[in-house]
Short mmCIF file of C-alpha atoms and ligand atoms in Angstrom, two decimals:
data_model
loop_
_atom_site.label_atom_id
_atom_site.label_comp_id
_atom_site.label_asym_id
_atom_site.label_seq_id
_atom_site.Cartn_x
_atom_site.Cartn_y
_atom_site.Cartn_z
CA MET A 1 -63.12 -29.88 6.32
CA ALA A 2 -66.82 -29.42 6.59
CA LYS A 3 -69.54 -26.88 7.04
CA VAL A 4 -71.18 -26.62 10.45
CA ARG A 5 -74.89 -25.90 10.82
CA LEU A 6 -76.84 -25.18 13.97
CA GLU A 7 -80.62 -25.13 13.82
CA GLU A 8 -82.47 -23.56 16.73
CA ILE A 9 -80.14 -25.00 19.32
CA LYS A 10 -81.23 -24.55 22.90
CA ARG A 11 -79.49 -25.69 26.09
CA ARG A 12 -81.05 -25.53 29.50
CA PHE A 13 -79.38 -26.41 32.80
CA ASN A 14 -82.23 -27.05 35.23
CA ASN A 15 -83.98 -23.67 35.25
CA VAL A 16 -81.14 -21.74 33.53
CA THR A 17 -81.40 -21.26 29.77
CA ALA A 18 -77.76 -20.99 28.70
CA ILE A 19 -78.46 -20.60 24.96
CA GLU A 20 -81.63 -20.24 22.91
CA ASP A 21 -82.58 -19.95 19.24
CA ILE A 22 -79.01 -20.44 18.06
CA SER A 23 -79.05 -20.90 14.29
CA PHE A 24 -76.22 -20.31 11.82
CA GLU A 25 -74.28 -22.10 9.12
CA ILE A 26 -70.53 -21.82 8.86
CA PRO A 27 -69.45 -22.54 5.28
CA ASP A 28 -66.67 -25.05 4.75
CA GLY A 29 -63.24 -23.58 5.54
CA GLU A 30 -64.35 -20.33 7.16
CA PHE A 31 -63.11 -18.90 10.46
CA TRP A 32 -65.99 -17.80 12.68
CA VAL A 33 -65.65 -16.14 16.07
CA LEU A 34 -68.26 -16.35 18.83
CA VAL A 35 -67.88 -13.27 20.99
CA GLY A 36 -69.72 -11.77 23.91
CA PRO A 37 -69.46 -10.97 27.60
CA SER A 38 -68.93 -13.60 30.28
CA GLY A 39 -71.90 -15.93 30.62
CA CYS A 40 -73.38 -15.13 27.18
CA GLY A 41 -73.27 -18.81 26.20
CA LYS A 42 -70.36 -18.95 23.77
CA SER A 43 -68.58 -21.89 25.45
CA THR A 44 -71.87 -23.79 25.64
CA ILE A 45 -72.28 -23.44 21.85
CA LEU A 46 -68.69 -24.59 21.25
CA ARG A 47 -69.05 -27.53 23.61
CA THR A 48 -72.31 -28.50 21.91
CA ILE A 49 -70.53 -28.60 18.54
CA ALA A 50 -67.73 -30.65 20.13
CA GLY A 51 -70.19 -33.12 21.64
CA LEU A 52 -69.17 -32.30 25.22
CA GLU A 53 -72.61 -30.84 25.83
CA THR A 54 -76.00 -32.13 24.66
CA ALA A 55 -78.50 -29.69 23.21
CA THR A 56 -81.87 -29.65 24.97
CA SER A 57 -83.44 -29.12 21.55
CA GLY A 58 -82.42 -28.19 18.02
CA LYS A 59 -80.19 -29.83 15.44
CA LEU A 60 -76.45 -29.81 14.84
CA PHE A 61 -74.95 -30.83 11.51
CA ILE A 62 -71.28 -31.24 10.62
CA GLY A 63 -71.07 -31.59 6.88
CA ASP A 64 -74.48 -33.04 6.00
CA ARG A 65 -74.52 -35.39 8.94
CA LEU A 66 -76.83 -34.88 11.91
CA MET A 67 -74.55 -35.00 14.96
CA ASN A 68 -76.95 -34.78 17.91
CA ASN A 69 -76.49 -38.41 18.87
CA ILE A 70 -72.92 -38.91 17.68
CA PRO A 71 -70.39 -39.12 20.53
CA ALA A 72 -67.63 -36.51 20.70
CA ARG A 73 -64.84 -38.87 19.66
CA GLN A 74 -66.64 -39.74 16.42
CA ARG A 75 -67.26 -36.15 15.36
CA ASP A 76 -63.83 -35.57 13.85
CA VAL A 77 -63.41 -32.22 15.57
CA ALA A 78 -60.37 -31.04 17.53
CA MET A 79 -60.71 -28.68 20.45
CA VAL A 80 -58.07 -26.44 22.02
CA PHE A 81 -58.71 -24.97 25.45
CA GLN A 82 -57.38 -21.97 27.31
CA ASN A 83 -55.30 -24.14 29.66
CA TYR A 84 -53.47 -26.12 26.91
CA ALA A 85 -54.05 -29.48 28.68
CA LEU A 86 -50.79 -31.00 27.44
CA TYR A 87 -49.58 -34.33 28.79
CA PRO A 88 -46.76 -33.30 31.16
CA HIS A 89 -44.80 -36.58 30.98
CA MET A 90 -44.70 -36.59 27.17
CA THR A 91 -42.34 -34.65 24.92
CA VAL A 92 -43.59 -32.08 22.45
CA ALA A 93 -43.33 -34.65 19.65
CA GLU A 94 -45.27 -37.22 21.67
CA ASN A 95 -47.93 -34.68 22.56
CA ILE A 96 -48.41 -33.74 18.90
CA ALA A 97 -48.46 -37.41 17.89
CA PHE A 98 -50.86 -38.50 20.61
CA GLY A 99 -54.15 -38.16 18.74
CA LEU A 100 -52.73 -39.98 15.73
CA GLN A 101 -51.38 -42.83 17.85
CA MET A 102 -54.78 -43.25 19.46
CA ARG A 103 -56.20 -43.63 15.96
CA LYS A 104 -53.51 -46.22 15.18
CA VAL A 105 -52.11 -44.21 12.28
CA ASP A 106 -49.01 -45.73 10.66
CA THR A 107 -45.80 -44.79 12.57
CA LYS A 108 -44.02 -43.40 9.52
CA LEU A 109 -47.01 -41.21 8.66
CA ILE A 110 -47.13 -39.96 12.26
CA GLN A 111 -43.46 -38.95 12.09
CA GLU A 112 -44.05 -37.09 8.85
CA ARG A 113 -47.14 -35.33 10.18
CA VAL A 114 -45.39 -34.32 13.43
CA GLY A 115 -42.54 -32.88 11.33
CA THR A 116 -44.90 -30.89 9.11
CA VAL A 117 -46.93 -29.54 12.02
CA ALA A 118 -43.79 -28.65 14.01
CA ARG A 119 -42.42 -26.75 11.01
CA SER A 120 -45.62 -24.81 10.45
CA LEU A 121 -45.70 -23.79 14.13
CA SER A 122 -41.91 -23.20 14.50
CA LEU A 123 -41.61 -25.99 17.06
CA GLU A 124 -38.94 -28.13 15.34
CA HIS A 125 -36.20 -27.23 17.83
CA LEU A 126 -38.44 -28.05 20.80
CA LEU A 127 -39.65 -31.53 19.84
CA ASP A 128 -37.69 -33.33 22.58
CA ARG A 129 -38.69 -31.00 25.41
CA LYS A 130 -41.38 -31.63 28.00
CA PRO A 131 -44.19 -29.05 28.41
CA LYS A 132 -42.76 -27.60 31.64
CA GLN A 133 -39.58 -26.66 29.74
CA LEU A 134 -41.62 -24.43 27.42
CA SER A 135 -42.97 -20.89 27.65
CA GLY A 136 -46.72 -20.31 27.73
CA GLY A 137 -46.77 -19.34 24.07
CA GLN A 138 -44.79 -22.43 23.08
CA GLN A 139 -47.13 -24.65 25.11
CA GLN A 140 -50.12 -23.13 23.39
CA ARG A 141 -48.52 -23.76 20.00
CA VAL A 142 -48.01 -27.41 20.96
CA ALA A 143 -51.69 -27.64 21.93
CA LEU A 144 -52.60 -26.19 18.54
CA GLY A 145 -50.16 -28.59 16.88
CA ARG A 146 -51.72 -31.57 18.58
CA ALA A 147 -55.12 -30.50 17.28
CA ILE A 148 -53.88 -29.72 13.76
CA ALA A 149 -51.96 -32.99 13.43
CA ARG A 150 -55.22 -34.90 13.45
CA GLU A 151 -56.41 -32.92 10.42
CA PRO A 152 -59.89 -32.62 11.86
CA GLN A 153 -62.94 -31.57 9.89
CA VAL A 154 -63.53 -28.74 12.34
CA PHE A 155 -61.25 -26.89 14.68
CA LEU A 156 -62.79 -25.58 17.94
CA LEU A 157 -60.85 -23.05 19.99
CA ASP A 158 -62.00 -21.84 23.40
CA GLU A 159 -60.18 -18.65 24.46
CA PRO A 160 -56.86 -20.20 23.40
CA LEU A 161 -54.81 -17.04 23.87
CA SER A 162 -56.10 -15.73 27.16
CA ASN A 163 -53.27 -17.15 29.28
CA LEU A 164 -50.59 -15.42 27.22
CA ASP A 165 -49.07 -12.05 27.92
CA ALA A 166 -49.96 -9.15 25.62
CA GLN A 167 -47.05 -9.41 23.18
CA LEU A 168 -47.25 -13.17 22.87
CA ARG A 169 -50.96 -12.93 22.40
CA ASP A 170 -50.56 -10.58 19.46
CA ASP A 171 -47.88 -12.80 17.90
CA THR A 172 -49.83 -16.02 18.38
CA ARG A 173 -52.99 -14.39 17.05
CA ALA A 174 -51.18 -13.45 13.85
CA GLU A 175 -49.74 -17.00 13.59
CA LEU A 176 -53.17 -18.47 14.05
CA LYS A 177 -54.57 -16.38 11.25
CA GLN A 178 -51.74 -17.39 8.95
CA LEU A 179 -52.18 -21.02 9.91
CA HIS A 180 -55.84 -20.90 9.05
CA GLN A 181 -55.04 -19.36 5.69
CA GLU A 182 -52.66 -22.26 5.00
CA LEU A 183 -54.84 -25.11 6.27
CA GLY A 184 -58.34 -23.81 5.50
CA ILE A 185 -59.93 -25.89 8.27
CA THR A 186 -63.40 -24.74 9.33
CA THR A 187 -62.79 -23.01 12.65
CA VAL A 188 -65.01 -21.86 15.49
CA TYR A 189 -63.22 -19.62 17.95
CA VAL A 190 -64.61 -18.38 21.26
CA THR A 191 -63.43 -15.21 22.93
CA HIS A 192 -64.66 -12.30 24.99
CA ASP A 193 -61.94 -10.14 23.42
CA GLN A 194 -63.36 -7.96 20.67
CA VAL A 195 -59.91 -7.31 19.18
CA GLU A 196 -59.42 -11.05 18.62
CA ALA A 197 -62.88 -11.25 17.15
CA MET A 198 -62.35 -8.34 14.77
CA THR A 199 -58.89 -9.42 13.62
CA LEU A 200 -59.41 -13.15 13.20
CA ALA A 201 -62.93 -13.65 11.96
CA ASP A 202 -64.38 -14.14 8.52
CA LYS A 203 -67.65 -13.72 10.37
CA ILE A 204 -68.42 -12.74 13.95
CA VAL A 205 -71.39 -14.01 15.95
CA VAL A 206 -72.11 -11.52 18.74
CA LEU A 207 -73.94 -13.11 21.67
CA ASN A 208 -75.60 -11.72 24.74
CA ARG A 209 -77.58 -13.58 27.40
CA GLY A 210 -77.68 -16.76 25.37
CA ARG A 211 -79.00 -15.20 22.19
CA ILE A 212 -77.47 -14.10 18.92
CA GLN A 213 -77.40 -10.33 18.59
CA GLN A 214 -75.80 -10.09 15.16
CA ILE A 215 -73.85 -12.16 12.64
CA GLY A 216 -71.64 -10.58 10.01
CA GLU A 217 -68.23 -9.62 8.76
CA PRO A 218 -66.26 -7.68 11.38
CA GLN A 219 -66.27 -4.41 9.47
CA SER A 220 -69.95 -4.65 8.58
CA ILE A 221 -70.95 -5.21 12.19
CA TYR A 222 -68.70 -2.38 13.32
CA ALA A 223 -70.19 -0.06 10.69
CA LEU A 224 -73.81 -1.05 11.28
CA PRO A 225 -74.44 -2.61 14.70
CA ASN A 226 -77.98 -3.90 15.19
CA ASN A 227 -78.38 -2.62 18.71
CA LEU A 228 -76.78 -0.86 21.65
CA MET A 229 -75.16 -4.03 22.98
CA VAL A 230 -73.31 -4.73 19.73
CA ALA A 231 -72.51 -1.05 19.22
CA THR A 232 -70.80 -0.71 22.57
CA PHE A 233 -69.18 -4.17 22.61
CA LEU A 234 -67.16 -3.84 19.39
CA GLY A 235 -64.70 -0.96 19.34
CA ASN A 236 -62.10 0.26 21.78
CA PRO A 237 -62.63 2.86 23.12
CA PRO A 238 -66.30 2.03 22.73
CA MET A 239 -68.97 4.00 20.93
CA ASN A 240 -70.20 6.97 22.96
CA ILE A 241 -73.85 6.73 23.94
CA LEU A 242 -75.70 9.91 24.86
CA SER A 243 -79.24 9.81 26.11
CA ALA A 244 -81.13 12.59 24.46
CA LYS A 245 -84.63 14.00 24.35
CA TYR A 246 -85.87 14.95 20.91
CA THR A 247 -87.23 18.46 20.52
CA ASN A 248 -88.15 20.20 17.32
CA ASP A 249 -84.86 22.05 17.51
CA GLY A 250 -82.60 19.06 17.97
CA PHE A 251 -81.49 16.39 20.40
CA ASP A 252 -81.24 17.77 23.88
CA VAL A 253 -78.24 16.25 25.70
CA GLY A 254 -78.03 17.81 29.13
CA GLU A 255 -77.57 21.51 28.55
CA GLN A 256 -76.77 21.40 24.84
CA LEU A 257 -78.48 20.62 21.58
CA ILE A 258 -77.25 18.38 18.78
CA ALA A 259 -78.75 19.19 15.42
CA VAL A 260 -80.87 16.51 13.78
CA PRO A 261 -79.52 15.79 10.31
CA GLU A 262 -82.04 16.74 7.61
CA VAL A 263 -82.08 13.26 6.17
CA VAL A 264 -83.02 11.84 9.57
CA LYS A 265 -85.88 14.34 9.83
CA GLU A 266 -87.09 13.35 6.38
CA LYS A 267 -86.95 9.61 6.92
CA LEU A 268 -87.78 9.08 10.59
CA GLN A 269 -90.91 10.07 12.43
CA LEU A 270 -89.14 11.23 15.59
CA ARG A 271 -91.54 12.25 18.29
CA PRO A 272 -90.91 15.44 20.27
CA GLY A 273 -90.44 14.71 23.96
CA GLN A 274 -89.34 11.16 23.20
CA ASN A 275 -86.00 9.83 24.52
CA TYR A 276 -83.43 8.30 22.20
CA ASP A 277 -79.91 6.99 22.68
CA LEU A 278 -77.46 8.62 20.32
CA GLY A 279 -74.27 6.79 19.36
CA ILE A 280 -71.09 8.34 18.00
CA ARG A 281 -67.73 6.60 17.72
CA PRO A 282 -64.64 8.27 19.24
CA GLU A 283 -63.02 8.57 15.79
CA HIS A 284 -65.98 10.57 14.50
CA ILE A 285 -65.44 13.43 16.90
CA SER A 286 -62.87 16.14 16.34
CA ILE A 287 -61.87 19.47 17.82
CA ASN A 288 -63.97 22.20 16.32
CA ASN A 289 -61.74 24.97 15.00
CA ASN A 290 -64.42 26.27 12.72
CA SER A 291 -67.10 27.84 14.84
CA ALA A 292 -67.15 30.86 12.52
CA LEU A 293 -68.45 28.67 9.70
CA GLY A 294 -71.73 27.96 11.42
CA VAL A 295 -71.10 24.37 12.37
CA GLN A 296 -71.84 25.01 16.04
CA ASN A 297 -75.08 23.06 15.81
CA SER A 298 -73.21 19.76 15.78
CA ALA A 299 -70.59 20.91 18.27
CA LEU A 300 -70.49 20.21 21.98
CA SER A 301 -68.70 22.17 24.68
CA VAL A 302 -66.77 19.86 26.97
CA GLU A 303 -64.12 19.86 29.65
CA VAL A 304 -61.16 17.51 29.28
CA LYS A 305 -60.90 15.09 32.21
CA VAL A 306 -58.37 12.50 31.04
CA VAL A 307 -55.67 12.63 28.36
CA GLU A 308 -54.01 9.44 27.08
CA PRO A 309 -51.26 10.13 24.53
CA LEU A 310 -50.60 6.86 22.69
CA GLY A 311 -48.16 8.15 20.09
CA ARG A 312 -50.11 7.49 16.90
CA GLU A 313 -53.28 8.89 18.50
CA THR A 314 -54.37 10.73 21.60
CA LEU A 315 -57.44 9.56 23.49
CA ILE A 316 -59.30 11.96 25.69
CA ARG A 317 -62.28 11.67 27.98
CA ALA A 318 -64.32 14.78 28.35
CA SER A 319 -67.32 15.73 30.46
CA LEU A 320 -70.46 17.34 29.13
CA PRO A 321 -72.16 19.97 31.26
CA GLY A 322 -75.40 18.66 32.69
CA SER A 323 -74.53 15.02 31.96
CA THR A 324 -72.65 12.30 33.81
CA VAL A 325 -71.35 10.81 30.55
CA LEU A 326 -67.65 11.03 29.77
CA LEU A 327 -67.17 11.33 26.03
CA ASN A 328 -64.40 9.19 24.49
CA VAL A 329 -62.64 11.06 21.73
CA GLN A 330 -59.87 9.84 19.47
CA LEU A 331 -57.64 12.66 18.26
CA GLY A 332 -54.49 12.74 16.17
CA GLY A 333 -51.19 11.88 17.86
CA ASN A 334 -49.85 15.39 17.47
CA VAL A 335 -52.83 17.13 19.10
CA ARG A 336 -51.88 18.78 22.39
CA VAL A 337 -54.61 19.03 25.01
CA ASN A 338 -54.48 19.16 28.78
CA VAL A 339 -56.73 18.10 31.59
CA GLY A 340 -59.02 21.01 32.42
CA ASP A 341 -59.05 22.44 28.87
CA ARG A 342 -62.46 23.49 27.62
CA LEU A 343 -63.00 22.42 24.04
CA SER A 344 -65.64 22.64 21.39
CA LEU A 345 -65.99 19.20 19.82
CA GLN A 346 -67.40 18.63 16.38
CA LEU A 347 -69.52 15.51 15.84
CA ASP A 348 -69.58 14.03 12.36
CA LEU A 349 -73.34 13.70 12.08
CA THR A 350 -73.09 11.56 8.95
CA GLN A 351 -71.80 8.91 11.37
CA LEU A 352 -74.50 9.34 14.00
CA PHE A 353 -76.44 6.31 15.28
CA ILE A 354 -79.85 6.54 16.88
CA PHE A 355 -81.12 3.72 19.09
CA ASP A 356 -84.53 3.13 20.62
CA SER A 357 -84.03 4.01 24.26
CA ILE A 358 -86.29 1.17 25.44
CA THR A 359 -85.42 -1.78 23.21
CA GLY A 360 -81.87 -0.66 22.35
CA ASP A 361 -82.49 -1.47 18.68
CA ARG A 362 -80.85 0.73 16.06
CA ILE A 363 -83.32 2.95 14.28
CA TRP A 364 -80.75 5.05 12.39
CA PRO A 365 -79.09 4.50 9.98
CA GLU A 366 -81.81 2.38 8.47
CA SER A 367 -80.65 -0.95 7.06
P1 ATP B 401 -67.29 -17.26 29.94
O1 ATP B 401 -66.75 -16.25 28.99
O2 ATP B 401 -67.38 -16.71 31.35
O3 ATP B 401 -66.67 -18.60 29.85
P2 ATP B 401 -69.54 -18.09 28.29
O4 ATP B 401 -70.07 -17.02 27.42
O5 ATP B 401 -68.66 -19.09 27.67
O6 ATP B 401 -68.86 -17.44 29.57
P3 ATP B 401 -71.15 -20.32 29.14
O7 ATP B 401 -70.05 -20.99 29.88
O8 ATP B 401 -71.54 -20.89 27.84
O9 ATP B 401 -70.82 -18.78 28.95
O10 ATP B 401 -72.42 -20.25 30.10
C1 ATP B 401 -73.66 -19.70 29.67
C2 ATP B 401 -74.63 -19.70 30.84
O11 ATP B 401 -74.97 -21.03 31.21
C3 ATP B 401 -74.10 -19.05 32.11
O12 ATP B 401 -75.13 -18.34 32.72
C4 ATP B 401 -73.66 -20.20 32.95
O13 ATP B 401 -73.71 -19.89 34.31
C5 ATP B 401 -74.66 -21.27 32.56
N1 ATP B 401 -74.08 -22.61 32.65
C6 ATP B 401 -73.07 -23.12 31.92
N2 ATP B 401 -72.79 -24.39 32.27
C7 ATP B 401 -73.67 -24.70 33.26
C8 ATP B 401 -73.92 -25.89 34.05
N3 ATP B 401 -73.21 -27.00 33.86
N4 ATP B 401 -74.89 -25.82 34.98
C9 ATP B 401 -75.64 -24.69 35.14
N5 ATP B 401 -75.45 -23.57 34.45
C10 ATP B 401 -74.50 -23.56 33.51
#
């Protein structure tokens, strides 16, 4: 096990800058997830750590050792890819043992290690099978087993679950988390799936267009995203973003006004006539049954366009008059609403985000 440190890593391919200014340090034994949309540079970072890619500039350390000029095979990292890449003519046991045999580890030790790895991944009954006699999930577990058996300093996983169907993906994700808790190997995991990122990570690195947008614990990033990109990327359904013009009376969103919380007025110098992007998560909106109590100023009239009953919760999408935005709202599972209903929705303004409409940076809540 070892810490991994990147210092201002940059990678250019001819005139394309794939990643820039990438700096972070993963403490020994932690599980970090690199997440972001397609093309954001996450695989390039992983491949740079693995030694499959050479940084144009910057420094990479594994442990305290500078790795820039160390070839991949001497880095003591193990990488698992999306497509498993098992050897088809070898059995499961031979596949798991392969890396150890290449390192000329003692045969008895190899047998022991294969046994231990197979037990921890529930593969004992499959050791004599060939990859094509296995399901996708089993094949992926063998690929993980082959990487684990080597007991690398660092474990690098590139979208390892994306070829699995939904159920298997959930199961394997949980197994992976458990496995990491048992082994404590420093892990870097790449995915574009925010659910995987949120559920697996000690820390998430959110990337966009080759640059780091935010690094933090999943819940901290969810609670306080740095900018619009992060705010809308983490969370499903995503945070609602409403473009609004500030007036002295409130935020004008189409034909309605949202009150500006007093504390925002006190702390921020909002400029009348200026545009802002307001963010509110679907779980912070509810049906307003209380209009008599004078809470209308944070309520919005909407028309229900889509209803998705999911049992535990009901998701709706609702249109705002004078706006093209469809508001995502997460309601309780027992709430009954129909397409076409007109509702008054209450926004929990203590959970309101305000973003600069030009830069996308969060200006409220303040850090
Ligand atoms: P995905 O989720 O689609 O795999 P990613 O976030 O892993 O995407 P990268 O594969 O790291 O993204 O690519 C980052 C950027 O660098 C992209 O714009 C990509 O087109 C570019 N890129 C990557 N490899 C090369 C290459 N060998 N030559 C030129 N451009 C490249």
